[in-house]
Amino acid sequence: MEIENDRVMATLTVGEYKEVIGQVMNERLKKKDEEHEFGFGLECIEKRYHVTKGTAQTYKNTFLKKAVMQHGRKIRVDLTLADKLYAHRNDADPIEILGDGTL
């Protein structure tokens, strides 16, 4: 069943509401069901992306931040998410150019 985006929530029947909630829950469960590969330490970033230890540290602190979980000195990296973030690492906001053509 397709419900219009501009429809008022108060006009939904209980059945329609349950169906909408069920669709939302199914979408969220599908996203979590994906298999994830994990690595540990900066070494896994170094080996995965063929970079030095300093570059791996920079990656960890910048665009891979969402894929890294650190507790004290223990570092755990969600490599599946890290690969997605790595693929889009250069998609950051472009530098704004001022009105006179300078940066």
Coordinates of N, CA and C in Angstrom, one line a residue:
M1 N 0.8 -1.2 0.0 CA 0.0 0.0 0.0 C 0.9 1.2 0.0
E2 N 0.6 2.2 -0.8 CA 1.3 3.4 -0.9 C 0.5 4.5 -0.3
I3 N 1.1 5.2 0.7 CA 0.5 6.3 1.4 C 1.2 7.6 1.0
E4 N 0.4 8.6 0.6 CA 1.0 9.8 0.2 C 1.8 10.5 1.3
N5 N 2.9 11.2 0.9 CA 3.7 11.9 1.9 C 3.0 13.1 2.6
D6 N 2.0 13.7 1.9 CA 1.3 14.9 2.4 C 0.1 14.5 3.2
R7 N -0.2 13.2 3.4 CA -1.4 12.8 4.2 C -1.1 13.0 5.7
V8 N -2.2 13.5 6.3 CA -2.1 13.8 7.8 C -2.1 12.4 8.5
M9 N -1.2 12.3 9.5 CA -1.1 11.1 10.3 C -2.4 10.7 11.0
A10 N -3.2 11.7 11.4 CA -4.4 11.5 12.2 C -5.4 10.8 11.3
T11 N -5.3 10.8 10.0 CA -6.3 10.2 9.1 C -6.0 8.7 8.8
L12 N -4.8 8.2 9.3 CA -4.5 6.8 9.1 C -5.3 5.9 9.9
T13 N -5.7 4.8 9.4 CA -6.4 3.8 10.2 C -5.3 3.0 10.9
V14 N -5.8 2.2 11.9 CA -4.8 1.4 12.7 C -4.1 0.4 11.8
G15 N -4.8 -0.2 10.8 CA -4.2 -1.1 9.9 C -3.1 -0.5 9.0
E16 N -3.4 0.7 8.5 CA -2.4 1.5 7.7 C -1.2 1.9 8.5
Y17 N -1.4 2.3 9.8 CA -0.3 2.7 10.7 C 0.6 1.5 10.9
K18 N 0.0 0.3 11.2 CA 0.8 -0.9 11.5 C 1.6 -1.3 10.2
E19 N 1.0 -1.1 9.1 CA 1.7 -1.5 7.8 C 2.9 -0.5 7.6
V20 N 2.7 0.7 7.9 CA 3.8 1.7 7.7 C 4.9 1.4 8.7
I21 N 4.6 1.1 9.9 CA 5.6 0.8 10.9 C 6.3 -0.5 10.5
G22 N 5.6 -1.5 10.0 CA 6.2 -2.7 9.6 C 7.2 -2.5 8.5
Q23 N 6.9 -1.7 7.5 CA 7.8 -1.4 6.4 C 9.0 -0.7 6.9
V24 N 8.9 0.2 7.8 CA 10.1 1.0 8.3 C 11.0 0.0 9.1
M25 N 10.4 -0.9 9.9 CA 11.2 -1.8 10.7 C 11.9 -2.8 9.8
N26 N 11.2 -3.3 8.7 CA 11.9 -4.2 7.8 C 13.1 -3.6 7.1
E27 N 12.9 -2.3 6.7 CA 14.1 -1.6 6.1 C 15.2 -1.5 7.0
R28 N 15.0 -1.2 8.3 CA 16.1 -1.1 9.2 C 16.7 -2.4 9.5
L29 N 15.9 -3.5 9.6 CA 16.5 -4.8 9.9 C 17.3 -5.3 8.7
K30 N 16.9 -5.0 7.5 CA 17.7 -5.4 6.3 C 19.1 -4.8 6.3
K31 N 19.2 -3.5 6.7 CA 20.4 -2.8 6.7 C 21.4 -3.4 7.8
K32 N 20.8 -3.9 8.9 CA 21.7 -4.4 10.0 C 22.1 -5.9 9.7
D33 N 21.4 -6.6 8.8 CA 21.6 -8.0 8.5 C 22.9 -8.2 7.6
E34 N 23.5 -7.1 7.1 CA 24.6 -7.2 6.3 C 25.8 -7.8 7.1
E35 N 26.6 -8.6 6.5 CA 27.8 -9.1 7.1 C 28.9 -8.0 7.2
H36 N 29.5 -7.9 8.3 CA 30.6 -6.9 8.5 C 31.9 -7.6 8.8
E37 N 33.0 -7.1 8.2 CA 34.3 -7.6 8.5 C 35.0 -6.6 9.4
F38 N 35.6 -7.1 10.5 CA 36.3 -6.2 11.4 C 37.8 -6.5 11.5
G39 N 38.5 -5.4 11.8 CA 39.9 -5.5 12.0 C 40.3 -4.8 13.3
F40 N 41.6 -5.0 13.7 CA 42.0 -4.4 15.0 C 43.3 -3.7 14.8
G41 N 43.3 -2.5 15.4 CA 44.6 -1.7 15.4 C 44.8 -0.9 14.2
L42 N 45.7 0.0 14.3 CA 46.1 0.8 13.1 C 46.7 0.0 12.0
E43 N 47.2 -1.1 12.4 CA 47.9 -2.0 11.4 C 46.9 -2.5 10.3
C44 N 45.6 -2.7 10.7 CA 44.6 -3.2 9.7 C 44.3 -2.1 8.7
I45 N 44.3 -0.8 9.2 CA 44.1 0.3 8.2 C 45.4 0.4 7.3
E46 N 46.6 0.3 7.9 CA 47.8 0.4 7.1 C 47.8 -0.7 6.0
K47 N 47.5 -1.9 6.3 CA 47.5 -3.0 5.4 C 46.4 -2.9 4.4
R48 N 45.2 -2.5 4.8 CA 44.1 -2.5 3.9 C 44.2 -1.4 2.8
Y49 N 44.8 -0.2 3.2 CA 44.9 0.9 2.2 C 46.3 1.2 1.8
H50 N 47.3 0.3 2.2 CA 48.7 0.4 1.8 C 49.2 1.8 2.1
V51 N 49.1 2.2 3.4 CA 49.6 3.5 3.8 C 50.6 3.3 5.0
T52 N 51.2 4.4 5.3 CA 52.1 4.4 6.5 C 51.3 4.6 7.8
K53 N 52.0 4.4 8.9 CA 51.4 4.5 10.2 C 50.8 5.9 10.4
G54 N 51.5 6.9 10.0 CA 51.0 8.3 10.2 C 49.8 8.6 9.4
T55 N 49.8 8.1 8.1 CA 48.6 8.3 7.3 C 47.4 7.5 7.8
A56 N 47.7 6.3 8.3 CA 46.6 5.5 8.9 C 46.0 6.2 10.1
Q57 N 46.8 6.9 10.9 CA 46.3 7.7 12.0 C 45.5 8.8 11.6
T58 N 45.9 9.5 10.5 CA 45.1 10.6 9.9 C 43.8 10.1 9.4
Y59 N 43.8 9.0 8.7 CA 42.6 8.4 8.2 C 41.6 8.1 9.3
K60 N 42.2 7.5 10.4 CA 41.3 7.1 11.6 C 40.7 8.3 12.2
N61 N 41.4 9.4 12.2 CA 40.9 10.6 12.9 C 40.0 11.5 12.0
T62 N 40.0 11.2 10.7 CA 39.2 12.1 9.8 C 38.0 11.3 9.2
F63 N 38.2 10.9 7.9 CA 37.0 10.3 7.2 C 36.6 8.9 7.7
L64 N 37.5 8.1 8.3 CA 37.1 6.8 8.8 C 36.6 6.8 10.3
K65 N 36.4 8.0 10.8 CA 36.0 8.2 12.2 C 34.8 7.3 12.6
K66 N 33.8 7.3 11.6 CA 32.5 6.6 11.9 C 32.7 5.1 11.9
A67 N 33.8 4.6 11.3 CA 34.0 3.1 11.3 C 35.0 2.6 12.4
V68 N 35.5 3.6 13.2 CA 36.5 3.2 14.2 C 35.9 3.3 15.6
M69 N 36.1 2.3 16.4 CA 35.7 2.3 17.8 C 36.9 2.1 18.6
Q70 N 37.2 3.1 19.5 CA 38.4 3.0 20.3 C 38.0 3.1 21.8
H71 N 38.6 2.2 22.6 CA 38.4 2.2 24.0 C 39.9 2.1 24.6
G72 N 40.3 3.2 25.1 CA 41.7 3.2 25.6 C 42.7 3.1 24.4
R73 N 43.5 2.0 24.5 CA 44.4 1.8 23.4 C 43.9 0.7 22.4
K74 N 42.8 0.2 22.7 CA 42.2 -0.9 21.8 C 41.4 -0.2 20.7
I75 N 41.7 -0.5 19.4 CA 41.1 0.0 18.2 C 40.4 -1.1 17.5
R76 N 39.2 -0.9 17.2 CA 38.4 -1.9 16.4 C 37.8 -1.2 15.2
V77 N 38.1 -1.7 14.0 CA 37.6 -1.0 12.7 C 36.6 -1.9 12.0
D78 N 35.5 -1.3 11.7 CA 34.5 -2.0 10.8 C 35.0 -1.8 9.4
L79 N 35.6 -2.8 8.8 CA 36.2 -2.6 7.5 C 35.2 -2.5 6.4
T80 N 34.0 -3.1 6.6 CA 33.0 -2.9 5.6 C 32.6 -1.5 5.4
L81 N 32.3 -0.8 6.6 CA 31.9 0.6 6.6 C 33.1 1.4 6.1
A82 N 34.3 1.1 6.6 CA 35.5 1.8 6.2 C 35.8 1.8 4.7
D83 N 35.5 0.7 4.0 CA 35.6 0.7 2.6 C 34.7 1.6 1.9
K84 N 33.5 1.7 2.4 CA 32.5 2.7 1.8 C 32.9 4.1 2.1
L85 N 33.4 4.4 3.3 CA 33.9 5.7 3.6 C 35.1 6.1 2.8
Y86 N 36.0 5.1 2.6 CA 37.2 5.3 1.8 C 36.9 5.7 0.4
A87 N 35.9 5.0 -0.2 CA 35.5 5.2 -1.6 C 35.0 6.7 -1.8
H88 N 34.4 7.3 -0.7 CA 33.9 8.6 -0.8 C 34.7 9.6 0.0
R89 N 36.0 9.4 0.2 CA 36.8 10.2 1.0 C 37.0 11.6 0.4
N90 N 36.9 11.7 -1.0 CA 37.2 13.0 -1.6 C 35.9 13.8 -1.9
D91 N 34.7 13.3 -1.4 CA 33.4 13.9 -1.7 C 33.1 15.0 -0.7
A92 N 34.1 15.5 0.0 CA 33.9 16.6 1.0 C 33.4 17.8 0.3
D93 N 32.9 18.8 1.1 CA 32.4 20.0 0.6 C 33.5 20.7 -0.2
P94 N 33.3 21.2 -1.4 CA 34.3 21.9 -2.1 C 34.6 23.3 -1.4
I95 N 35.8 23.8 -1.7 CA 36.3 25.1 -1.2 C 35.4 26.2 -1.8
E96 N 34.9 27.0 -1.0 CA 34.1 28.1 -1.4 C 35.0 29.2 -2.1
I97 N 34.6 29.7 -3.2 CA 35.3 30.7 -3.9 C 34.6 32.0 -3.6
L98 N 35.4 33.0 -3.3 CA 34.9 34.3 -2.9 C 34.4 35.1 -4.2
G99 N 33.6 36.1 -4.1 CA 33.0 36.8 -5.2 C 34.1 37.4 -6.2
D100 N 35.3 37.7 -5.7 CA 36.3 38.3 -6.6 C 37.1 37.2 -7.3
G101 N 36.8 35.9 -7.2 CA 37.5 34.8 -7.9 C 38.6 34.3 -7.1
T102 N 38.9 34.7 -5.9 CA 40.0 34.2 -5.1 C 39.5 33.1 -4.2
L103 N 40.4 32.3 -3.6 CA 40.0 31.3 -2.7 C 39.9 31.8 -1.3

